[in-house]
Amino acid sequence: MNPAAYESTFFLALRRMRAPLITIILIYAVSVVGLTLVPGVDAEGQPTRLSLFHAFYFISYTATTIGFGEIPYAFSDGQRLWVIVCIYLSVIGWAYSIGTLLALLQDQNFRNAVRLQRFGQKVRHLREPFYLVCGYGETGQLICRALDPLGLRAVVIEIDEGRVSQLDLHGLSADVPALAADARQPEVLKLAGLTHRCCRGVIALTNDDNANLAIAIAARLLAPGLPALCRAETVETANNMASFGTRHIINPFDKFGRYLALSLHAPAAYHLLEWLTGVPGTVVEPHRDPPRGRWVLCGHGRFGKVMVSTLEEMGIPVTIIDHAPPVEGDERWVRGDGAGAPALLAAGIREVVGVVACTNDDVNNLSIVVTARELNPNLFVVLRQNLQANQALFDAFESDFTVVPSQIVARECLAILTTPLLAPFLSEIKQRGEAWASTLLDQLTERFGWEAPTVWSARVDADQAPALLRLLSVPAGPPVTLGDVLFDPHDRAQELECRVLYLARADDSTVMLPHRHTPIQAGDRLLLAGRGAARGALDLTLHNENALDYVLWGREIPGGWVWEQLAKFHARWLGSGNAPRSGDAAS
């Protein structure tokens, strides 16, 4: 669909209705002129003719089948004969016009034009920040559902009309403008708000690497200041995106390969990462660490290649089962289907410590791991899940790792969009060592349990912390530390169920696990983890001056304009000496 071809549905309709409209105009013109030429008689029986106005008035209601009567006098037989001709002409004309109009309304091109124009109007009228989501598959649905409760809008482009039509069934609270179109077309991206002043980013999530690359290039050229998050499943596409300056390139297979490598050499760091990036409210159960020894891998596709590379880099030998081994006679390769016992036995499944089922077919992957577990019950199982719709089947099988590419991409995108400080913090975790990560994991899980916490970012600026910023802007004002504000604004004796994990200053300096006595400065960015209720309570403290005053010094100042005025009047009245002394009050 080319948006330039449908700039105006009005003119498109006029072009299609040109012949019927000309026909109607000609019928009216001939009927009116003929009616003025046919002689009639007035009330006294004198010859007369209808004026143009009376003729047009009569033909107007007669041709539309209303039929008020003969005006201004009863018609002569000649006039009535002409009116009969006009009636049949108008019926033919209107039938032709209505038939053409109905055909126009059913025409797919016209319906596309109307849908395109409505979509463009919705996007142009947006006055709040939104993200442009290209691709509404499983990953796109996860992201839209996660953005909705955060109050962040989305605009969707999806090439499959079936998925677009199902969007209204997903129960999102905000209206999501959606268009069934090819996101590779720059005009489509512009129509969807790529250059809109409220657009905050582009998320390319299609299952076509070439389409994601085209979106990344368009975003770089048309909106160079806009962040782009792009999915890429091949190294070549990722490198091409990077060459155009794409900031965030997410390869789900490469990302999981890094997770597996981290779990092999630093299990505590991996558990900490999994706990911090889990869906809030879900229980993250610590699983056994991947064992060292020989592994078997079934399916040497894109994901299989990444897994083989990861395991070999960690010094773990791998036997690969594939239908078409690239090397014959190599002991690492076994020709066959991993779903059958013969191929698994030939790969030494009874002696290995782990198995990876990574084909692009969910049923085949489940068949592989079920057969492998029957032959070796102690196997460490890594299982690839391609479709979210098969979740019930994968839940029934207890694997050690279940790889869901759509969830990996969605979680990575949401972490970048909603908690930008999480990525540098996780990078620091990987560099600090296993002992440091183990200590921090024990501290956090001892305080919050193994339920995945709410992780969020807060910035000391006019938008996210206006009350605190005003206090810090007071010359020679009292210093405020992190520990000072982490109390309940409803009961300052209760400490909030959260912890500051990372602090980034305005001068680009950072502090890992800042102490509660660390002073807060204007422009600071904080990464916090804890209970969801703590986030709302802290937001109230940062936004409301009365709540901040209560948390810091315990002063309960009346809220609202009326109560503030009464409090000021009461203070002036006490200062004037009119208030009763204690003795007077007693008497």
Coordinates of C-alpha atoms in Angstrom, one line a residue:
M1 CA 0.0 0.0 0.0
N2 CA 1.4 3.4 -1.0
P3 CA 0.2 6.2 1.2
A4 CA 1.0 8.8 -1.5
A5 CA -1.8 7.3 -3.7
Y6 CA -4.5 7.8 -1.1
E7 CA -4.0 11.4 0.0
S8 CA -7.7 12.1 -0.1
T9 CA -10.6 9.6 0.0
F10 CA -12.9 12.5 -0.9
F11 CA -11.4 13.1 -4.3
L12 CA -11.0 9.3 -4.8
A13 CA -14.8 8.9 -4.3
L14 CA -15.5 11.8 -6.6
R15 CA -13.4 10.2 -9.4
R16 CA -15.3 6.9 -9.0
M17 CA -18.7 8.6 -8.8
R18 CA -18.0 11.0 -11.7
A19 CA -20.2 9.2 -14.3
P20 CA -23.2 8.6 -11.9
L21 CA -23.1 12.2 -10.7
I22 CA -23.0 13.6 -14.3
T23 CA -25.9 11.3 -15.2
I24 CA -28.0 12.6 -12.2
I25 CA -27.2 16.2 -13.1
L26 CA -28.2 15.6 -16.7
I27 CA -31.5 13.9 -15.7
Y28 CA -32.4 16.8 -13.4
A29 CA -31.5 19.4 -16.0
V30 CA -33.5 17.8 -18.7
S31 CA -36.4 17.2 -16.4
V32 CA -36.5 20.8 -15.0
V33 CA -36.1 22.4 -18.4
G34 CA -38.7 20.1 -20.0
L35 CA -41.2 20.8 -17.2
T36 CA -40.8 24.6 -17.8
L37 CA -41.5 24.2 -21.5
V38 CA -44.6 22.0 -21.2
P39 CA -47.7 24.3 -21.0
G40 CA -50.2 24.1 -18.1
V41 CA -53.2 26.0 -16.7
D42 CA -53.7 28.1 -13.6
A43 CA -56.6 28.1 -11.2
E44 CA -58.7 30.2 -13.6
G45 CA -58.0 28.0 -16.6
Q46 CA -55.6 30.4 -18.2
P47 CA -52.4 29.0 -19.9
T48 CA -49.3 29.2 -17.8
R49 CA -45.8 27.7 -17.4
L50 CA -43.9 26.7 -14.4
S51 CA -41.0 28.9 -13.4
L52 CA -37.5 27.4 -13.1
F53 CA -37.7 27.5 -9.3
H54 CA -41.1 25.7 -9.1
A55 CA -39.9 23.1 -11.7
F56 CA -36.7 22.5 -9.8
Y57 CA -38.6 22.2 -6.5
F58 CA -41.1 19.7 -7.9
I59 CA -38.5 17.6 -9.7
S60 CA -36.4 17.6 -6.5
Y61 CA -39.0 15.9 -4.3
T62 CA -40.5 13.8 -7.1
A63 CA -37.1 12.4 -8.2
T64 CA -36.4 11.4 -4.5
T65 CA -39.9 9.7 -4.3
I66 CA -41.2 12.1 -1.6
G67 CA -44.1 13.3 -3.8
F68 CA -45.8 16.3 -2.1
G69 CA -48.2 17.0 -5.0
E70 CA -48.6 19.2 -8.0
I71 CA -47.6 22.8 -7.4
P72 CA -48.5 25.6 -7.7
Y73 CA -51.5 24.5 -9.8
A74 CA -52.9 21.1 -10.9
F75 CA -50.9 19.8 -13.9
S76 CA -52.2 19.5 -17.4
D77 CA -52.1 16.1 -19.1
G78 CA -49.0 17.2 -21.0
Q79 CA -47.2 18.1 -17.8
R80 CA -48.2 14.8 -16.2
L81 CA -47.0 12.8 -19.1
W82 CA -43.6 14.6 -18.9
V83 CA -43.5 14.0 -15.1
I84 CA -44.0 10.2 -15.8
V85 CA -41.0 10.3 -18.1
C86 CA -39.0 12.2 -15.4
I87 CA -39.9 9.7 -12.7
Y88 CA -38.6 6.7 -14.6
L89 CA -35.5 8.6 -15.7
S90 CA -34.7 9.6 -12.1
V91 CA -35.3 6.0 -10.8
I92 CA -32.8 4.8 -13.4
G93 CA -30.3 7.5 -12.5
W94 CA -30.6 6.9 -8.8
A95 CA -30.3 3.2 -9.2
Y96 CA -27.2 3.6 -11.2
S97 CA -25.7 6.0 -8.7
I98 CA -26.5 3.9 -5.6
G99 CA -25.2 0.8 -7.3
T100 CA -21.9 2.5 -8.1
L101 CA -21.7 3.9 -4.6
L102 CA -22.2 0.4 -3.0
A103 CA -19.6 -1.0 -5.4
L104 CA -17.2 1.8 -4.3
L105 CA -17.8 1.0 -0.6
Q106 CA -17.0 -2.6 -1.2
D107 CA -13.9 -1.8 -3.3
Q108 CA -10.7 -2.9 -1.4
N109 CA -8.7 0.0 -2.7
F110 CA -11.2 2.5 -1.4
R111 CA -11.5 0.7 2.0
N112 CA -7.7 0.8 2.2
A113 CA -7.7 4.5 1.5
V114 CA -10.3 5.2 4.2
R115 CA -8.5 3.0 6.7
L116 CA -5.2 4.7 5.8
Q117 CA -6.7 8.2 6.2
R118 CA -8.2 7.3 9.6
F119 CA -5.0 5.8 10.8
G120 CA -3.0 9.0 9.8
Q121 CA -5.5 11.2 11.6
K122 CA -5.3 9.2 14.8
V123 CA -1.5 9.4 14.7
R124 CA -1.4 13.1 13.9
H125 CA -3.8 13.8 16.9
L126 CA -1.6 12.0 19.4
R127 CA -0.4 14.4 22.1
E128 CA 1.4 12.0 24.4
P129 CA 4.6 10.0 24.1
F130 CA 4.4 6.8 22.0
Y131 CA 6.6 4.1 20.5
L132 CA 6.4 3.0 16.9
V133 CA 6.2 -0.9 17.0
C134 CA 6.9 -2.5 13.7
G135 CA 5.6 -6.1 13.8
Y136 CA 2.8 -7.3 16.0
G137 CA 3.8 -11.0 16.4
E138 CA 4.4 -12.6 19.7
T139 CA 7.2 -10.1 20.6
G140 CA 5.2 -7.1 19.6
Q141 CA 2.2 -8.3 21.6
L142 CA 4.3 -8.8 24.7
I143 CA 5.8 -5.3 24.4
C144 CA 2.4 -3.6 23.9
R145 CA 0.9 -5.4 26.8
A146 CA 3.8 -4.4 29.0
L147 CA 3.8 -0.7 27.9
D148 CA 0.0 -0.3 28.4
P149 CA 0.0 -0.5 32.3
L150 CA 3.0 1.9 32.4
G151 CA 0.9 4.5 30.6
L152 CA 3.0 4.4 27.4
R153 CA 1.2 4.5 24.1
A154 CA 2.1 2.5 21.0
V155 CA 1.5 2.8 17.3
V156 CA 1.6 -0.6 15.4
I157 CA 2.5 -1.5 11.9
E158 CA 1.9 -5.1 10.9
I159 CA 1.9 -6.6 7.4
D160 CA -0.6 -9.3 8.4
E161 CA -4.2 -8.0 8.5
G162 CA -5.3 -10.9 10.7
R163 CA -3.0 -9.8 13.5
V164 CA -4.1 -6.2 13.2
S165 CA -7.8 -7.1 13.4
Q166 CA -7.1 -9.1 16.6
L167 CA -5.5 -6.1 18.4
D168 CA -8.8 -4.9 19.8
L169 CA -9.3 -8.3 21.4
H170 CA -6.2 -8.1 23.6
G171 CA -7.8 -5.8 26.2
L172 CA -5.4 -2.9 26.1
S173 CA -6.7 0.1 28.1
A174 CA -5.4 2.7 25.6
D175 CA -6.4 2.9 22.0
V176 CA -3.6 1.6 19.8
P177 CA -3.6 3.0 16.2
A178 CA -2.7 0.1 13.9
L179 CA -2.1 -0.3 10.2
A180 CA -1.8 -3.3 8.0
A181 CA 1.1 -2.3 5.8
D182 CA 4.7 -3.0 4.9
A183 CA 7.0 -1.2 7.4
R184 CA 9.9 -1.2 5.0
Q185 CA 8.3 1.7 3.1
P186 CA 9.5 5.0 4.4
E187 CA 6.2 6.7 3.6
V188 CA 4.4 4.1 5.8
L189 CA 6.8 4.9 8.7
K190 CA 6.3 8.6 8.3
L191 CA 2.5 8.2 8.3
A192 CA 2.8 6.0 11.4
G193 CA 4.6 8.9 13.3
L194 CA 8.3 8.3 12.7
T195 CA 8.8 12.1 12.4
H196 CA 6.0 12.9 14.9
R197 CA 7.2 15.2 17.8
C198 CA 5.8 12.8 20.4
C199 CA 7.5 9.7 19.0
R200 CA 10.0 8.4 21.5
G201 CA 11.5 5.4 19.6
V202 CA 11.2 2.8 16.9
I203 CA 11.0 -0.9 17.7
A204 CA 11.6 -3.2 14.7
L205 CA 10.3 -6.7 15.6
T206 CA 9.3 -8.3 12.3
N207 CA 10.4 -11.9 11.6
D208 CA 12.3 -10.7 8.5
D209 CA 15.8 -9.4 9.1
N210 CA 15.7 -7.5 5.8
A211 CA 12.6 -5.7 6.9
N212 CA 14.2 -4.8 10.3
L213 CA 17.3 -3.6 8.5
A214 CA 15.2 -1.3 6.2
I215 CA 13.3 0.1 9.3
A216 CA 16.7 0.8 11.0
I217 CA 18.0 2.6 7.9
A218 CA 14.8 4.6 7.6
A219 CA 14.9 5.6 11.2
R220 CA 18.5 6.6 11.0
L221 CA 18.0 8.8 7.9
L222 CA 14.5 10.3 8.6
A223 CA 14.8 10.6 12.4
P224 CA 18.5 10.5 13.4
G225 CA 17.9 11.6 17.0
L226 CA 15.3 8.8 17.6
P227 CA 16.5 5.6 19.4
A228 CA 15.9 2.4 17.4
L229 CA 15.6 -1.1 18.9
C230 CA 15.9 -3.7 16.2
R231 CA 15.7 -7.5 16.2
A232 CA 18.4 -9.3 14.2
E233 CA 18.9 -13.0 14.0
T234 CA 22.0 -13.1 11.8
V235 CA 25.4 -11.6 12.4
E236 CA 25.4 -10.0 8.9
T237 CA 22.2 -8.1 9.6
A238 CA 23.4 -7.0 13.0
N239 CA 26.7 -5.7 11.6
N240 CA 24.8 -3.9 8.8
M241 CA 22.6 -2.2 11.4
A242 CA 25.6 -1.3 13.5
S243 CA 27.2 0.4 10.5
F244 CA 24.2 2.7 10.2
G245 CA 24.5 3.7 13.8
T246 CA 21.6 1.6 15.3
R247 CA 22.0 1.9 19.0
H248 CA 20.2 -1.3 20.2
I249 CA 20.5 -4.5 18.2
I250 CA 18.9 -7.5 19.8
N251 CA 19.8 -11.0 18.7
P252 CA 17.8 -13.5 20.9
F253 CA 20.0 -16.4 20.1
D254 CA 23.2 -14.5 20.8
K255 CA 21.7 -13.1 24.0
F256 CA 20.8 -16.5 25.3
G257 CA 24.2 -17.8 24.4
R258 CA 25.7 -15.1 26.6
Y259 CA 23.3 -16.1 29.4
L260 CA 24.3 -19.7 29.1
A261 CA 28.0 -18.8 29.1
L262 CA 27.4 -16.6 32.2
S263 CA 25.6 -19.4 34.0
L264 CA 28.5 -21.8 33.3
H265 CA 31.3 -19.7 34.7
A266 CA 29.3 -17.4 37.1
P267 CA 26.1 -19.1 38.3
A268 CA 25.4 -16.5 41.0
A269 CA 25.7 -13.6 38.5
Y270 CA 23.3 -15.4 36.2
H271 CA 20.8 -16.0 39.0
L272 CA 21.0 -12.3 39.9
L273 CA 20.5 -11.2 36.3
E274 CA 17.5 -13.6 35.9
W275 CA 16.0 -12.3 39.2
L276 CA 16.3 -8.7 38.2
T277 CA 15.0 -9.1 34.7
G278 CA 12.1 -11.5 35.6
V279 CA 8.4 -10.5 35.2
P280 CA 7.4 -8.7 38.4
G281 CA 5.4 -10.9 40.6
T282 CA 6.6 -14.2 39.2
V283 CA 8.7 -16.5 41.4
V284 CA 12.2 -17.1 40.0
E285 CA 13.2 -20.6 41.1
P286 CA 16.9 -21.2 41.3
H287 CA 17.7 -24.1 39.0
R288 CA 20.8 -26.3 39.0
D289 CA 23.8 -24.9 37.3
P290 CA 24.8 -26.3 33.9
P291 CA 27.3 -29.1 34.3
R292 CA 30.6 -29.4 32.5
G293 CA 31.2 -32.4 30.3
R294 CA 30.1 -33.5 26.8
W295 CA 26.8 -32.2 25.5
V296 CA 24.6 -33.2 22.6
L297 CA 23.0 -30.6 20.3
C298 CA 20.1 -31.4 17.9
G299 CA 19.6 -29.0 15.0
H300 CA 22.4 -27.0 13.6
G301 CA 20.5 -23.9 12.5
R302 CA 21.0 -20.3 13.6
F303 CA 20.4 -21.0 17.2
G304 CA 22.4 -24.3 17.1
K305 CA 25.4 -22.5 15.7
V306 CA 25.4 -19.9 18.5
M307 CA 25.0 -22.7 21.1
V308 CA 27.9 -24.7 19.6
S309 CA 30.1 -21.6 19.5
T310 CA 29.2 -20.7 23.1
L311 CA 29.9 -24.2 24.5
E312 CA 33.2 -24.6 22.7
E313 CA 34.3 -21.2 23.9
M314 CA 33.7 -22.5 27.4
G315 CA 35.8 -25.6 26.7
I316 CA 32.8 -28.0 26.6
P317 CA 32.8 -30.6 23.8
V318 CA 29.7 -31.0 21.7
T319 CA 28.2 -33.7 19.6
I320 CA 25.9 -32.4 16.9
I321 CA 22.9 -34.3 15.4
D322 CA 21.7 -33.0 12.1
H323 CA 19.9 -34.2 9.0
A324 CA 22.7 -33.0 6.7
P325 CA 26.1 -32.8 8.5
P326 CA 28.5 -30.4 6.6
V327 CA 31.4 -32.7 7.4
E328 CA 31.4 -36.4 6.9
G329 CA 33.5 -38.7 9.0
D330 CA 33.9 -36.1 11.8
E331 CA 33.2 -37.7 15.2
R332 CA 31.4 -34.5 16.3
W333 CA 28.6 -35.0 13.8
V334 CA 25.9 -37.6 13.7
R335 CA 23.5 -37.8 10.8
G336 CA 19.9 -38.4 11.8
D337 CA 16.9 -37.0 13.7
G338 CA 17.3 -36.3 17.3
A339 CA 13.7 -37.3 18.0
G340 CA 14.6 -40.9 17.4
A341 CA 16.6 -43.0 19.9
P342 CA 19.1 -44.4 17.3
A343 CA 20.6 -41.0 16.6
L344 CA 20.7 -40.1 20.3
L345 CA 22.4 -43.4 21.1
A346 CA 24.9 -42.9 18.3
A347 CA 25.8 -39.5 19.8
G348 CA 26.4 -41.2 23.2
I349 CA 23.3 -39.8 25.0
R350 CA 23.8 -42.1 28.0
E351 CA 27.3 -40.7 28.7
V352 CA 26.7 -36.9 28.1
V353 CA 25.7 -34.4 30.8
G354 CA 23.5 -32.1 28.7
V355 CA 21.2 -31.9 25.6
V356 CA 20.1 -28.9 23.6
A357 CA 17.0 -29.2 21.4
C358 CA 17.1 -26.2 19.1
T359 CA 15.2 -26.9 15.9
N360 CA 12.5 -24.5 14.6
D361 CA 9.7 -27.0 15.3
D362 CA 8.3 -27.1 18.9
V363 CA 6.9 -30.6 18.6
N364 CA 10.2 -31.9 17.3
N365 CA 12.1 -30.3 20.2
L366 CA 9.7 -31.8 22.8
S367 CA 10.1 -35.2 21.2
I368 CA 13.9 -34.9 21.4
V369 CA 14.1 -34.0 25.0
V370 CA 11.4 -36.6 26.1
T371 CA 13.4 -39.3 24.3
A372 CA 16.7 -38.1 25.7
R373 CA 15.4 -38.0 29.3
E374 CA 14.1 -41.5 29.0
L375 CA 17.6 -42.6 27.9
N376 CA 19.4 -40.5 30.5
P377 CA 17.2 -39.1 33.3
N378 CA 20.0 -36.9 34.7
L379 CA 20.5 -34.8 31.6
F380 CA 20.6 -31.0 31.8
V381 CA 18.1 -29.9 29.2
V382 CA 18.1 -26.7 27.2
L383 CA 14.8 -26.5 25.2
R384 CA 13.9 -24.0 22.5
Q385 CA 10.3 -22.8 22.3
N386 CA 9.3 -21.1 19.0
L387 CA 5.7 -20.3 19.6
Q388 CA 4.1 -18.8 22.7
A389 CA 0.9 -20.7 21.9
N390 CA 2.6 -24.0 22.9
Q391 CA 3.4 -22.7 26.4
A392 CA 1.2 -25.3 28.1
L393 CA 3.2 -28.1 26.5
F394 CA 6.5 -26.7 27.6
D395 CA 5.2 -26.0 31.1
A396 CA 4.3 -29.7 31.4
F397 CA 7.9 -30.7 30.6
E398 CA 10.4 -29.6 33.3
S399 CA 13.4 -28.4 31.4
D400 CA 16.4 -26.6 33.0
F401 CA 16.4 -23.8 30.4
T402 CA 13.5 -22.9 28.1
V403 CA 14.6 -20.5 25.4
V404 CA 11.7 -18.3 24.1
P405 CA 13.1 -15.9 21.5
S406 CA 10.1 -13.6 21.7
Q407 CA 10.4 -13.2 25.5
I408 CA 14.1 -12.6 25.3
V409 CA 13.6 -9.8 22.8
A410 CA 10.6 -8.3 24.6
R411 CA 12.4 -8.3 28.0
E412 CA 15.5 -6.7 26.5
C413 CA 13.4 -4.0 24.7
L414 CA 11.4 -3.2 27.9
A415 CA 14.6 -3.0 30.0
I416 CA 16.0 -0.5 27.5
L417 CA 12.8 1.6 27.3
T418 CA 11.7 1.6 30.9
T419 CA 14.9 1.1 32.9
P420 CA 17.8 2.5 30.9
L421 CA 20.2 2.1 33.8
L422 CA 19.6 -1.6 34.1
A423 CA 21.9 -2.5 31.1
P424 CA 25.0 -0.8 32.6
F425 CA 24.2 -2.2 36.0
L426 CA 24.0 -5.8 34.6
S427 CA 27.3 -5.2 32.7
E428 CA 28.9 -4.2 36.0
I429 CA 27.6 -7.4 37.6
K430 CA 29.4 -9.5 35.0
Q431 CA 32.7 -7.7 35.7
R432 CA 32.5 -7.7 39.5
G433 CA 33.1 -11.5 39.9
E434 CA 31.1 -14.4 41.2
A435 CA 31.8 -13.7 44.9
W436 CA 30.5 -10.2 44.7
A437 CA 27.4 -11.3 42.8
S438 CA 26.7 -14.1 45.2
T439 CA 26.8 -11.7 48.2
L440 CA 24.5 -9.2 46.5
L441 CA 22.1 -12.0 45.5
D442 CA 21.9 -13.3 49.0
Q443 CA 21.2 -9.8 50.4
L444 CA 18.5 -9.0 47.9
T445 CA 16.7 -12.4 48.1
E446 CA 16.9 -12.4 51.9
R447 CA 15.1 -9.0 52.0
F448 CA 12.6 -9.4 49.0
G449 CA 12.4 -13.2 48.5
W450 CA 12.7 -15.0 45.2
E451 CA 9.7 -13.2 43.7
A452 CA 10.9 -11.1 40.8
P453 CA 11.0 -7.4 42.0
T454 CA 9.8 -4.3 40.3
V455 CA 12.9 -2.6 38.8
W456 CA 12.6 1.1 37.8
S457 CA 14.6 4.2 37.2
A458 CA 14.0 7.6 38.7
R459 CA 15.6 10.9 37.8
V460 CA 16.0 14.1 39.9
D461 CA 14.5 16.6 37.4
A462 CA 11.5 18.7 36.9
D463 CA 9.5 15.9 35.4
Q464 CA 10.1 12.9 37.7
A465 CA 11.1 14.7 41.0
P466 CA 9.8 18.3 41.0
A467 CA 9.4 18.5 44.8
L468 CA 12.9 17.2 45.6
L469 CA 14.5 19.3 42.8
R470 CA 12.9 22.5 44.3
L471 CA 14.4 21.6 47.7
L472 CA 17.8 20.9 46.3
S473 CA 17.7 24.2 44.4
V474 CA 17.4 26.3 47.6
P475 CA 20.7 28.0 48.2
A476 CA 22.5 26.7 51.3
G477 CA 19.6 24.3 51.8
P478 CA 19.9 21.2 53.9
P479 CA 21.6 18.2 52.3
V480 CA 19.4 15.2 51.4
T481 CA 20.7 11.7 51.2
L482 CA 19.3 8.6 49.6
G483 CA 18.3 7.1 53.0
D484 CA 16.4 10.3 53.8
V485 CA 13.8 9.8 51.1
L486 CA 13.4 6.0 51.3
F487 CA 10.6 6.1 53.9
D488 CA 6.9 5.7 53.6
P489 CA 5.1 9.0 53.0
H490 CA 2.1 7.7 55.0
D491 CA 4.2 6.5 57.9
R492 CA 7.7 7.7 58.1
A493 CA 8.6 5.1 60.7
Q494 CA 8.4 2.5 57.9
E495 CA 11.2 2.1 55.4
L496 CA 10.2 1.5 51.8
E497 CA 10.6 -2.0 50.5
C498 CA 13.3 -1.1 47.9
R499 CA 17.0 -0.6 47.4
V500 CA 19.0 1.7 45.2
L501 CA 21.3 -0.4 43.0
Y502 CA 23.0 2.1 40.8
L503 CA 23.5 5.9 40.8
A504 CA 24.5 7.9 37.7
R505 CA 25.5 11.6 38.2
A506 CA 25.0 14.4 35.8
D507 CA 28.8 14.5 35.2
D508 CA 28.6 10.9 33.9
S509 CA 30.2 9.4 37.1
T510 CA 28.5 6.3 38.5
V511 CA 28.2 4.6 41.9
M512 CA 27.4 0.9 42.3
L513 CA 25.2 0.1 45.3
P514 CA 25.4 3.6 46.7
H515 CA 25.2 3.8 50.5
R516 CA 22.2 5.3 52.2
H517 CA 24.3 8.3 53.3
T518 CA 25.1 9.2 49.7
P519 CA 23.9 12.8 49.0
I520 CA 21.4 13.4 46.3
Q521 CA 22.2 15.9 43.6
A522 CA 20.1 17.5 40.9
G523 CA 20.2 15.5 37.7
D524 CA 21.0 12.2 39.5
R525 CA 19.5 9.0 37.9
L526 CA 18.7 6.1 40.2
L527 CA 18.1 2.5 39.5
L528 CA 15.9 0.9 42.2
A529 CA 14.5 -2.6 42.8
G530 CA 11.8 -3.6 45.3
R531 CA 8.1 -4.0 45.7
G532 CA 5.7 -2.4 43.4
A533 CA 4.0 -0.4 46.2
A534 CA 7.4 1.1 47.1
R535 CA 7.6 2.6 43.6
G536 CA 4.3 4.4 44.0
A537 CA 5.2 5.7 47.5
L538 CA 8.6 7.0 46.3
D539 CA 6.9 8.8 43.3
L540 CA 4.6 10.5 45.8
T541 CA 7.5 11.7 47.9
L542 CA 9.4 13.0 44.9
H543 CA 6.4 14.8 43.4
N544 CA 4.6 16.2 46.4
E545 CA 6.2 18.8 48.6
N546 CA 4.0 18.0 51.6
A547 CA 4.9 14.3 51.4
L548 CA 8.6 15.1 51.0
D549 CA 8.4 17.5 54.0
Y550 CA 6.8 14.8 56.1
V551 CA 9.3 12.1 55.1
L552 CA 12.3 14.3 55.8
W553 CA 11.3 16.1 59.0
G554 CA 8.0 14.7 60.1
R555 CA 6.0 17.9 59.6
E556 CA 2.4 17.3 58.4
I557 CA 1.5 20.3 56.3
P558 CA -2.2 20.6 55.2
G559 CA -2.6 19.7 51.5
G560 CA -4.7 21.6 49.0
W561 CA -5.1 25.4 48.4
V562 CA -7.8 25.9 51.0
W563 CA -6.0 24.1 53.8
E564 CA -2.7 25.9 52.9
Q565 CA -4.5 29.3 53.2
L566 CA -6.0 28.3 56.5
A567 CA -2.6 27.2 57.8
K568 CA -1.1 30.5 56.7
F569 CA -3.9 32.5 58.4
H570 CA -3.5 30.4 61.6
A571 CA 0.3 31.1 61.6
R572 CA -0.3 34.8 61.2
W573 CA -2.9 34.8 64.0
L574 CA -0.5 33.0 66.4
G575 CA 2.2 35.5 65.5
S576 CA 0.0 38.5 66.3
G577 CA -0.5 37.4 69.9
N578 CA -4.2 36.9 69.6
A579 CA -4.1 33.2 70.3
P580 CA -5.2 32.3 73.9
R581 CA -2.4 31.5 76.3
S582 CA -2.6 28.2 78.2
G583 CA -3.8 29.9 81.4
D584 CA -6.5 31.7 79.5
A585 CA -7.6 28.6 77.8
A586 CA -7.8 26.8 81.1
S587 CA -10.0 29.4 82.7

